[in-house]
Each structure stands twice: as structure tokens, then as C-alpha cells.
PDB file of C-alpha atoms in Angstrom:
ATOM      1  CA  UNK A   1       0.629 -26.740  37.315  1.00 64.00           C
ATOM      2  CA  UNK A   2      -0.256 -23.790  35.794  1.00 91.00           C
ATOM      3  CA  UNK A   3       1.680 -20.307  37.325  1.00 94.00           C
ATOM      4  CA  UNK A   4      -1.554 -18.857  38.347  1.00 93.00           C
ATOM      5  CA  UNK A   5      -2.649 -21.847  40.365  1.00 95.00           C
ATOM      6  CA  UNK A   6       1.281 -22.069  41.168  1.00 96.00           C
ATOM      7  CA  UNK A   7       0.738 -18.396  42.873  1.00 96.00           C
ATOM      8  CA  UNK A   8      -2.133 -19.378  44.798  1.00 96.00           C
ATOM      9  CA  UNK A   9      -0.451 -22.192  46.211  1.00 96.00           C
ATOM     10  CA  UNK A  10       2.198 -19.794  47.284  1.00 97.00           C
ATOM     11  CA  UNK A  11       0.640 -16.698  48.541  1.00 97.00           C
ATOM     12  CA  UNK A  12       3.705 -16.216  51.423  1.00 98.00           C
ATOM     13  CA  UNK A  13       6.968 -15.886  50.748  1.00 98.00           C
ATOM     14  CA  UNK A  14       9.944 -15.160  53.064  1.00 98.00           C
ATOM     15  CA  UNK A  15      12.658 -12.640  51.937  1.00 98.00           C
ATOM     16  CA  UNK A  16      16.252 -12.153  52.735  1.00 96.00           C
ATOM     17  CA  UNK A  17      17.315  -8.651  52.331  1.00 94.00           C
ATOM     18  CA  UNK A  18      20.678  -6.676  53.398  1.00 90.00           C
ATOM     19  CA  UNK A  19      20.333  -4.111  56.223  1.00 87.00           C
ATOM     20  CA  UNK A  20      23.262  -2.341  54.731  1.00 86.00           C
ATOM     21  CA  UNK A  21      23.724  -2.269  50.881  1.00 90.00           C
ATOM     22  CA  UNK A  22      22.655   1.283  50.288  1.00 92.00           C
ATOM     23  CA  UNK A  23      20.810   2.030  47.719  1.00 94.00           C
ATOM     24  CA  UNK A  24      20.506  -1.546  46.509  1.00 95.00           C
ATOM     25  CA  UNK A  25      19.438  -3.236  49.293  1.00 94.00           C
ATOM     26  CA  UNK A  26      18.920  -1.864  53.146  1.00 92.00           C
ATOM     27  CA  UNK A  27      17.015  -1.000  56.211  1.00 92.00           C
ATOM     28  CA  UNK A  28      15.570   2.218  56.324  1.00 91.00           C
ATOM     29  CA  UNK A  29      15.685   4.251  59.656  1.00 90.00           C
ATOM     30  CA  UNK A  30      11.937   2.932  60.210  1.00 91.00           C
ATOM     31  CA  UNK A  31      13.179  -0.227  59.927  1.00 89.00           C
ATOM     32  CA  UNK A  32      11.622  -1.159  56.563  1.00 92.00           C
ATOM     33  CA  UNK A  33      13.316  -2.705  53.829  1.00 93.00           C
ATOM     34  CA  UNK A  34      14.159  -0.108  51.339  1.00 95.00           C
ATOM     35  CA  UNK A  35      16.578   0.204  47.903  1.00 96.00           C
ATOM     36  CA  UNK A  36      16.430  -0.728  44.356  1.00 97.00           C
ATOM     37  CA  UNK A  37      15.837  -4.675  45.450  1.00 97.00           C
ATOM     38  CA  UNK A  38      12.692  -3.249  47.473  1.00 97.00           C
ATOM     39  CA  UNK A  39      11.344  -1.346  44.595  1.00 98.00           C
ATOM     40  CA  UNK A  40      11.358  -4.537  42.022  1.00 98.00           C
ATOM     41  CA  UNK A  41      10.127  -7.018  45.036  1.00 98.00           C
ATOM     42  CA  UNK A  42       7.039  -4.175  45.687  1.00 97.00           C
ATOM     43  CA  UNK A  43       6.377  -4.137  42.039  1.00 97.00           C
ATOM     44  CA  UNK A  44       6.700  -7.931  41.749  1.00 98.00           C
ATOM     45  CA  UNK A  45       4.430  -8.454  44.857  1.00 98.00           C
ATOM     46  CA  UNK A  46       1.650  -5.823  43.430  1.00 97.00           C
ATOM     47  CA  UNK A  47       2.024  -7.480  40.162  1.00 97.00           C
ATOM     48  CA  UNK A  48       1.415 -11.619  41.122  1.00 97.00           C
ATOM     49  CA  UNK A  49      -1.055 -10.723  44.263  1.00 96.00           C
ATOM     50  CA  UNK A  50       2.076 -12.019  46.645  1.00 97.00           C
ATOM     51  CA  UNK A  51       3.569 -11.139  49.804  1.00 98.00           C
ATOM     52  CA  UNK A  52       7.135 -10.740  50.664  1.00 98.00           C
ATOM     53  CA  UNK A  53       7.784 -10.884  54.331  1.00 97.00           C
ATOM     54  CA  UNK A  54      11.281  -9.801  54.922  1.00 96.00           C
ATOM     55  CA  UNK A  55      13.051 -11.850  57.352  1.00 94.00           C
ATOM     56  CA  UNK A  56      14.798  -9.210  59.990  1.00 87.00           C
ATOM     57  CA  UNK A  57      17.416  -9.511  62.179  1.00 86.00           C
ATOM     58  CA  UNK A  58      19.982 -11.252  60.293  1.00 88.00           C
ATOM     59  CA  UNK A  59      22.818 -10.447  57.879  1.00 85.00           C
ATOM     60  CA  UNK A  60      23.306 -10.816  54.462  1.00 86.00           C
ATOM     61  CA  UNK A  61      25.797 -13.720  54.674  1.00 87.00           C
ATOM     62  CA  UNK A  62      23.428 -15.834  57.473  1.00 92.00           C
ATOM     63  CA  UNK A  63      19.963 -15.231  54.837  1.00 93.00           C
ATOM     64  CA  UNK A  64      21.930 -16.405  51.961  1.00 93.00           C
ATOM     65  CA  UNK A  65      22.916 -19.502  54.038  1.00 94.00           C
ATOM     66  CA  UNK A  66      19.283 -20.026  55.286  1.00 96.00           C
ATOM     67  CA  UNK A  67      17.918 -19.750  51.723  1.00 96.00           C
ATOM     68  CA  UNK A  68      20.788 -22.531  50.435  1.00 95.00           C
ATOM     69  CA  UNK A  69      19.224 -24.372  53.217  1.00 96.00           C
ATOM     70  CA  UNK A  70      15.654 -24.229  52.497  1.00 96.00           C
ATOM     71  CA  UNK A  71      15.121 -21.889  55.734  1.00 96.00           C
ATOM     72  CA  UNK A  72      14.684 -18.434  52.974  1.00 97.00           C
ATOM     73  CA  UNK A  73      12.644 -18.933  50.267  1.00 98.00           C
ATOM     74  CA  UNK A  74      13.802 -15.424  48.108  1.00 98.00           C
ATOM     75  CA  UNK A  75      17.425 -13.177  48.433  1.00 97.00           C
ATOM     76  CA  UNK A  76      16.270  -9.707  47.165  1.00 96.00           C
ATOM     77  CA  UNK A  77      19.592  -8.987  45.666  1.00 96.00           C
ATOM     78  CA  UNK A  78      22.661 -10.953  44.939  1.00 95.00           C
ATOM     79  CA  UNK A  79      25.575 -10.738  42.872  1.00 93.00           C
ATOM     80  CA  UNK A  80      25.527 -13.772  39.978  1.00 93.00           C
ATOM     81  CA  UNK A  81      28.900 -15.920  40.450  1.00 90.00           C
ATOM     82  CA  UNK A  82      30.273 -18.865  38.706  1.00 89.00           C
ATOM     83  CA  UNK A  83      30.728 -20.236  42.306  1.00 89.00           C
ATOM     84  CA  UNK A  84      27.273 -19.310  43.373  1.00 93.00           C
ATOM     85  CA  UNK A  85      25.804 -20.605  40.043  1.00 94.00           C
ATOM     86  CA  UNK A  86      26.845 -23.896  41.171  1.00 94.00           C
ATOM     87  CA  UNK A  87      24.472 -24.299  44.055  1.00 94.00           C
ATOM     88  CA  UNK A  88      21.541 -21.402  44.024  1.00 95.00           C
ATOM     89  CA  UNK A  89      18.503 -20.601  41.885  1.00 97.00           C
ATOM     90  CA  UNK A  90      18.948 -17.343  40.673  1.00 98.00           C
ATOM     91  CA  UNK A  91      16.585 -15.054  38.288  1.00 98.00           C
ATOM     92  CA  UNK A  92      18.177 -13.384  35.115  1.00 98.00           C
ATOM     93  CA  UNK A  93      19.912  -9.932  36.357  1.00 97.00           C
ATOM     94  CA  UNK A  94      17.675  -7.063  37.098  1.00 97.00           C
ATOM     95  CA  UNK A  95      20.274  -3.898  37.616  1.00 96.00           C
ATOM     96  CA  UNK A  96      24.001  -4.191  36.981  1.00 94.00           C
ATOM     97  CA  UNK A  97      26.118  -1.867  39.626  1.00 91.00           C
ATOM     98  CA  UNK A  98      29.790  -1.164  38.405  1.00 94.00           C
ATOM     99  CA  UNK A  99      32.741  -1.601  40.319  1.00 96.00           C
ATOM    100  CA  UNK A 100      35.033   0.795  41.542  1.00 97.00           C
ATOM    101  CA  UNK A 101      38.826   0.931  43.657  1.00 97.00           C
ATOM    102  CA  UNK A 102      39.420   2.968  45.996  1.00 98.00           C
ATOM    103  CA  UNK A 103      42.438   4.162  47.839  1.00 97.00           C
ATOM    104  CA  UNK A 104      43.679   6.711  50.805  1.00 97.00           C
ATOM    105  CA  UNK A 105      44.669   9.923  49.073  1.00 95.00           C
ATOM    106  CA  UNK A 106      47.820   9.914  50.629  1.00 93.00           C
ATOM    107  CA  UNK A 107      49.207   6.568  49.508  1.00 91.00           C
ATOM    108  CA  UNK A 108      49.522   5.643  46.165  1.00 89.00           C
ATOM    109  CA  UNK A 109      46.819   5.515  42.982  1.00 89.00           C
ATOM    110  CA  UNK A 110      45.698   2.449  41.660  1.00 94.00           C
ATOM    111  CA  UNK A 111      45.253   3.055  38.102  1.00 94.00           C
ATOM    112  CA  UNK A 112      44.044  -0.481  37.419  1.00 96.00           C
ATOM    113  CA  UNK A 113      43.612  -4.404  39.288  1.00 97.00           C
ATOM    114  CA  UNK A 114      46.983  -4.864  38.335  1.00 96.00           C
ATOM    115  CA  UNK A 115      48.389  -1.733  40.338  1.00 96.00           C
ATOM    116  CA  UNK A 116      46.862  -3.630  43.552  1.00 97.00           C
ATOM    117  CA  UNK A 117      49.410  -6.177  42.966  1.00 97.00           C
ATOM    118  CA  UNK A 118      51.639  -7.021  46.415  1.00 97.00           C
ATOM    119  CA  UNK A 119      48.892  -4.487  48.264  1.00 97.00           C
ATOM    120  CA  UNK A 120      45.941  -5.236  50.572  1.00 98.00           C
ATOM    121  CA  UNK A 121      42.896  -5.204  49.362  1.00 98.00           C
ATOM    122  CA  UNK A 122      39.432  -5.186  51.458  1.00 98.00           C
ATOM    123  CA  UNK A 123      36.793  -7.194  50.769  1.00 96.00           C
ATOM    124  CA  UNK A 124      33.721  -7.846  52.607  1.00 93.00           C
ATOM    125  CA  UNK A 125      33.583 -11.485  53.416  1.00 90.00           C
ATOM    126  CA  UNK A 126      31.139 -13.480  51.393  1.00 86.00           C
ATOM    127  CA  UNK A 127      31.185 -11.253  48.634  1.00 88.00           C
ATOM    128  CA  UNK A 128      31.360 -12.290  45.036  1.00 90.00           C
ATOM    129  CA  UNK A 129      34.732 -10.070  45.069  1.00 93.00           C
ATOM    130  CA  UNK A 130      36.263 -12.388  46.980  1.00 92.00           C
ATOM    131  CA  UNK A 131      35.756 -15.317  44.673  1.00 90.00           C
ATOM    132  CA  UNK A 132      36.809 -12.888  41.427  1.00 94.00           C
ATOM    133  CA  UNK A 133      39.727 -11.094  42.464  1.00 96.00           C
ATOM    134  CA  UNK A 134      41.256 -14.383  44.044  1.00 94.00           C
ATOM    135  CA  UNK A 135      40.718 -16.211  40.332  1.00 94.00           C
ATOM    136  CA  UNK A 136      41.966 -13.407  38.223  1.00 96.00           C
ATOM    137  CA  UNK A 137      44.899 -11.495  40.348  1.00 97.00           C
ATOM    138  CA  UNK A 138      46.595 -14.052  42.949  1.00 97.00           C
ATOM    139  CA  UNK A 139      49.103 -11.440  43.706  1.00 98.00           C
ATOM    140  CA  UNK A 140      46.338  -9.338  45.327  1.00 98.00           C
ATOM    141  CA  UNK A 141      45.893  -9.559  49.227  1.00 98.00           C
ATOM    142  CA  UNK A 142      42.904  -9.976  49.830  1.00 97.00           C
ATOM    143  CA  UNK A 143      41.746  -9.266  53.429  1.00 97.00           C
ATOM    144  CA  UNK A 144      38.401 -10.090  54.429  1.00 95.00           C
ATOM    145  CA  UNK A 145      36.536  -6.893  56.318  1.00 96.00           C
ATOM    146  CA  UNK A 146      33.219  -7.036  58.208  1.00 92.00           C
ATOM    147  CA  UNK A 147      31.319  -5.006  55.849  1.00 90.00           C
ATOM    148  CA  UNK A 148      31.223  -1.844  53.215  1.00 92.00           C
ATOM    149  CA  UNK A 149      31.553   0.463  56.002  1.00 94.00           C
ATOM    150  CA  UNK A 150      34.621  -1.237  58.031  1.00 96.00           C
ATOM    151  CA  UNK A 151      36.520  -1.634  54.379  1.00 97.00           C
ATOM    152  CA  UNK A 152      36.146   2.061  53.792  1.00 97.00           C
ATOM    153  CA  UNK A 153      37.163   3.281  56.898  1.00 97.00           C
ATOM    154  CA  UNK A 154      40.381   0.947  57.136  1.00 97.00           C
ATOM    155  CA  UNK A 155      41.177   2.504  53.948  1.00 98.00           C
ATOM    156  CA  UNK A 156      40.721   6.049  55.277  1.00 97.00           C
ATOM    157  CA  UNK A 157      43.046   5.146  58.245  1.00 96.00           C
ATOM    158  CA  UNK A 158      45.632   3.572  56.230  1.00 96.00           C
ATOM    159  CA  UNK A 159      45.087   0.380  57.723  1.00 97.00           C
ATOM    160  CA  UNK A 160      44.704  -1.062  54.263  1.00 97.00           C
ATOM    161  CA  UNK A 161      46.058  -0.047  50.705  1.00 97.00           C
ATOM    162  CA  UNK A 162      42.585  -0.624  48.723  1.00 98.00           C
ATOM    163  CA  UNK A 163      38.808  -1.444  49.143  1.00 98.00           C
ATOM    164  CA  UNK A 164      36.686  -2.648  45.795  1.00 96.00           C
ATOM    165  CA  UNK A 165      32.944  -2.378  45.499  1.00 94.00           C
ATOM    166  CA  UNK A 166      29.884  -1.019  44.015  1.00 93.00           C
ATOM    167  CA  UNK A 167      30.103   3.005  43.064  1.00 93.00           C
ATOM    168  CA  UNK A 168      26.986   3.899  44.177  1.00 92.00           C
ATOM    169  CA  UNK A 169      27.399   2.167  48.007  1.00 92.00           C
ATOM    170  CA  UNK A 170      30.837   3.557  48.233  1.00 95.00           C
ATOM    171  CA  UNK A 171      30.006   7.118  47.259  1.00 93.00           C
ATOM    172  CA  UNK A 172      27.215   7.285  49.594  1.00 92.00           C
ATOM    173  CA  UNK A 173      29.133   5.838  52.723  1.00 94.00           C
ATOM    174  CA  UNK A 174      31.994   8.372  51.701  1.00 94.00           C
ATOM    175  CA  UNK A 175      29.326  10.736  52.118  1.00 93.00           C
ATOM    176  CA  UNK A 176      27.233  10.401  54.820  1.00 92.00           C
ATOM    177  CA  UNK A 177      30.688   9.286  57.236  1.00 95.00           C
ATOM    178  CA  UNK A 178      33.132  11.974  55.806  1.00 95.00           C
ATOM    179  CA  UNK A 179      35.764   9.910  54.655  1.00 96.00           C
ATOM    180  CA  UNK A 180      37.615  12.789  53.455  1.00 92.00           C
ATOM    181  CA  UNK A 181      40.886  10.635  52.804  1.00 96.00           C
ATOM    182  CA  UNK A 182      39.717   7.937  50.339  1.00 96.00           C
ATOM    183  CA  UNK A 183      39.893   8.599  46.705  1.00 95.00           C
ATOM    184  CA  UNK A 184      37.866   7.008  43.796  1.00 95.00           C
ATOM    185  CA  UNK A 185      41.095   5.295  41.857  1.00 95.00           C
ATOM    186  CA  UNK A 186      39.565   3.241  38.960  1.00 96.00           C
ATOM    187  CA  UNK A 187      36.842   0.929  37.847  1.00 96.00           C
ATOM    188  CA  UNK A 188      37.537  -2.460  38.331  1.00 97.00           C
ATOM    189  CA  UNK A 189      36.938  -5.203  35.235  1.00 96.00           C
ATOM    190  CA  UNK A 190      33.551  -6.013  37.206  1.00 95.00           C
ATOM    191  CA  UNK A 191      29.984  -5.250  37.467  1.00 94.00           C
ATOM    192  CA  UNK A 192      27.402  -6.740  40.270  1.00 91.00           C
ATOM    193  CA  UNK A 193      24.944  -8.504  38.015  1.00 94.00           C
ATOM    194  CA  UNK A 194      22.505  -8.211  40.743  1.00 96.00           C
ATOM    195  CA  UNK A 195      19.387 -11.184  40.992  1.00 98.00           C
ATOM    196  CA  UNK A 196      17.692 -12.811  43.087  1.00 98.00           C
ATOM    197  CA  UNK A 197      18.004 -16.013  44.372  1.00 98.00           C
ATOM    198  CA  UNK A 198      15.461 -18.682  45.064  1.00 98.00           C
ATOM    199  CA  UNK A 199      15.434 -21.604  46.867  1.00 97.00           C
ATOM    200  CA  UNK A 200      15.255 -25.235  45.901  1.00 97.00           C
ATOM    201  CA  UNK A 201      11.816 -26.197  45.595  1.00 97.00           C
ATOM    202  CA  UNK A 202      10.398 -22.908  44.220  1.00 97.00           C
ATOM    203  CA  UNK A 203      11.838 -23.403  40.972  1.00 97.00           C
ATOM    204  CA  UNK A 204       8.600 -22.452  39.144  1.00 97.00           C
ATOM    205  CA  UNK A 205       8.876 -18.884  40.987  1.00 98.00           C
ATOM    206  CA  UNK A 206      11.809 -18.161  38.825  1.00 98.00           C
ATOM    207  CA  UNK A 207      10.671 -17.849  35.339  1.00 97.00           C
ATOM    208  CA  UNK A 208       7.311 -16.071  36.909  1.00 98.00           C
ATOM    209  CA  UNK A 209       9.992 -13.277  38.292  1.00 98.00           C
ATOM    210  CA  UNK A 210      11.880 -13.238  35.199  1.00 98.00           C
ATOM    211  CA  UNK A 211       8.451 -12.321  32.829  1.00 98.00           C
ATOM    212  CA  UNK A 212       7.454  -9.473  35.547  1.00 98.00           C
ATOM    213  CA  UNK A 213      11.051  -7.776  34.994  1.00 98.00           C
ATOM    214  CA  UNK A 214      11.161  -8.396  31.256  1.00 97.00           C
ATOM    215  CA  UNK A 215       7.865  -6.939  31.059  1.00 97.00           C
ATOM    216  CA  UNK A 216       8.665  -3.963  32.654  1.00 97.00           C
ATOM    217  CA  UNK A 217       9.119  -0.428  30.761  1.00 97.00           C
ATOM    218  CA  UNK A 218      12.767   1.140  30.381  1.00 96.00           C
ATOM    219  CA  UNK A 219      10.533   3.932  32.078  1.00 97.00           C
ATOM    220  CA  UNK A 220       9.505   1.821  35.231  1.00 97.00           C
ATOM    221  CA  UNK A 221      13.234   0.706  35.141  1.00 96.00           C
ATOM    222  CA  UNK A 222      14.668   4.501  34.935  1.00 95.00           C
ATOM    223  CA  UNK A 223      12.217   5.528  37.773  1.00 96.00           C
ATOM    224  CA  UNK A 224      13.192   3.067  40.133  1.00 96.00           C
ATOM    225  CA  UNK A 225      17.434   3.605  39.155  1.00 93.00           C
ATOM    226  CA  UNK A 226      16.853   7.488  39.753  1.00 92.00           C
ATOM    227  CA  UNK A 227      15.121   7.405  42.685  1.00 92.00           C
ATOM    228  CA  UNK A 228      18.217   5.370  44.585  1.00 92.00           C
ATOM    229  CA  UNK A 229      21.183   7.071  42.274  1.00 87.00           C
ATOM    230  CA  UNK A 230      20.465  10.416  41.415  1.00 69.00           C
TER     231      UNK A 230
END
């Protein structure tokens, strides 16, 4: 089947986006999907004559189940794992977010992973950090936190040593919640090689995806990183 005729066949397509994952991937306060992830799936959708419907009221972790499942047919934005290579569909990487550590001022600086060794580390649960960090650095505790927000403010309490994640998500949420106690330490030996993730049975919709982002100008790419980042 051709991809055109492949695209007509598929003219609805559900979505699983984060609510959360500022500026990659969240809900806007008009409760629209919104971030970097939005930008390429509006582009892609113009571009192939598709629709996206984002699938609301459920988290990241449940949609990424759902789409393993066959209940999600797209993830707007994951991060590529070895683990996760194993058993999803994913595109080629579209943005690539670097990884940062953070710690409360008034504890200690972690100049590197290795620093973290025999300390607590937060990590939301599900996230490729969790599989990383428990390969490369056993000594690490890693202690699983609800999400971005409840890792950062643990750390700002000293209820934690550390939190690890992407720079961009943590400076905002140090930002817009005045964390005034948490400190940017060091970038970790990681990046989020953000894709997206398809599920079984729309394996045709992945090299389709991959020739709309290829084809796309460093200046459509800029645009789109500038408008979430700057």
C-alpha cells in the first residue's frame, strides 16, 4: 500500500501527550495540548492532511501503557531507551533535551553522577532516568517521586539530596514555584532523545513521520526550539 492511500485509510489518530512536561510536552491553561511535541504533531498533521486527537485526562505513564496496548495509537514525546526499544515503535529523535542535577543550596554540590554516590536521588517514576542511572551508578538511591514538580520541591525541602532531569523543565518549574533553595549542580552524561512512539499495527506511520521531520528546515526547527526555550 502506497503511504498516500496508507493516509487515507488513516485519517484519525489518537495521541498521548503529557499534561506536565513544560515546554516539551503539556496542557496549556485552556486546556490544549501545547510544547515543542505540539508544534511538530501540528506541522505533521498540516503536512499529511491528518488529525491528532489528543487523548485527555490521563498521565503520561497510563498513555504510554495504553499505546503498548493498542488502546493509543501515537506518544507525542518520549525519551528513546534500550528498555523501551525492546517493546515500542518509535520514530528517529526529533529534539534532544540535556540533562541536568540539581541539589538544595545548602547541602552539598554534586559536581558529577559519581558525587550522587550513597545520596538520594529523585526520579519521576517511569522515566527513562530510572532505567539509566540504575545501569550505570548502582550506588545511587534512586527514589521514585510523583512527578517533575514533587522531585524539585523535595529537593528544596531537603527531603532528598538530588533530582535529575531535563534543563529546560527544571528551570522553568524553579521559576514559576520559587524554589529559591535548589541549585543547578552539573549536567548529567544524558540527553532525552525525544520521539514518538507508535503503536503496533501502524508501523507504516513511522517512516511517513520520519520524512516530514527530515524534511524540515534547520529554520522551521530553530522556530519551533525558540519559541518553547528562549
Amino acid at each position: 500500500m502506497s503511504e498516500e492511500k496508507w493516509l487515507l485509510n488513516h485519517p484519525n489518530l489518537s495521541l498521548g501527550v503529557d499534561s506536565s512536561w513544560y515546554p516539551f510536552d503539556f496542557t496549556d491553561t485552556n486546556g490544549h495540548s501545547s510544547g515543542i511535541a505540539a508544534d511538530y504533531i501540528k506541522h505533521a498533521a498540516e503536512l499529511l492532511n491528518i488529525n491528532f486527537e489528543p487523548i485527555k485526562g490521563k498521565t503520561w505513564t497510563q498513555s504510554l501503557q495504553n499505546t503498548l496496548e493498542g488502546k493509543v495509537d501515537v506518544m507525542a514525546a518520549v525519551a528513546i531507551t534500550e528498555e523501551r526499544l525492546k517493546i515500542f515503535n518509535f520514530t528517529k529523535p526529533y529534539f534532544t533535551a540535556p540533562i541536568v542535577i540539581v541539589t538544595n543550596k545548602n547541602s552539598f554540590y554534586a559536581n558529577d553522577m559519581k558525587s550522587l554516590n550513597g545520596k538520594t536521588l529523585g526520579v519521576v517514576k517511569g522515566f527513562a532516568m530510572n532505567d539509566w542511572v540504575g545501569r550505570d551508578y548502582p550506588e545511587i538511591n534512586i527514589l521514585p517521586v510523583d512527578s517533575i514538580v514533587d522531585g524539585l520541591e523535595k529537593v528544596n525541602s531537603g527531603e532528598i539530596d538530588a533530582y535529575t532531569g531535563a534543563i529546560a523543565v527544571i528551570n522553568y518549574e524553579i521559576d514559576k514555584r520559587k524554589l529559591f533553595n535548589i541549585q543547578v549542580s552539573a549536567f548529567a552524561p544524558y540527553d532525552f532523545e525525544i520521539a514518538m512512539a507508535v503503536r503496533d499495527g501502524l508501523e507504516p506511520l513511522i517512516p511517513i513521520l520520519n520524512k516530514v521531520f527530515a524534511a524540515m528546515s534547520e529554520n522551521q526547527k530553530a522556530a519551533i526550539a525558540n519559541n518553547w526555550l528562549s
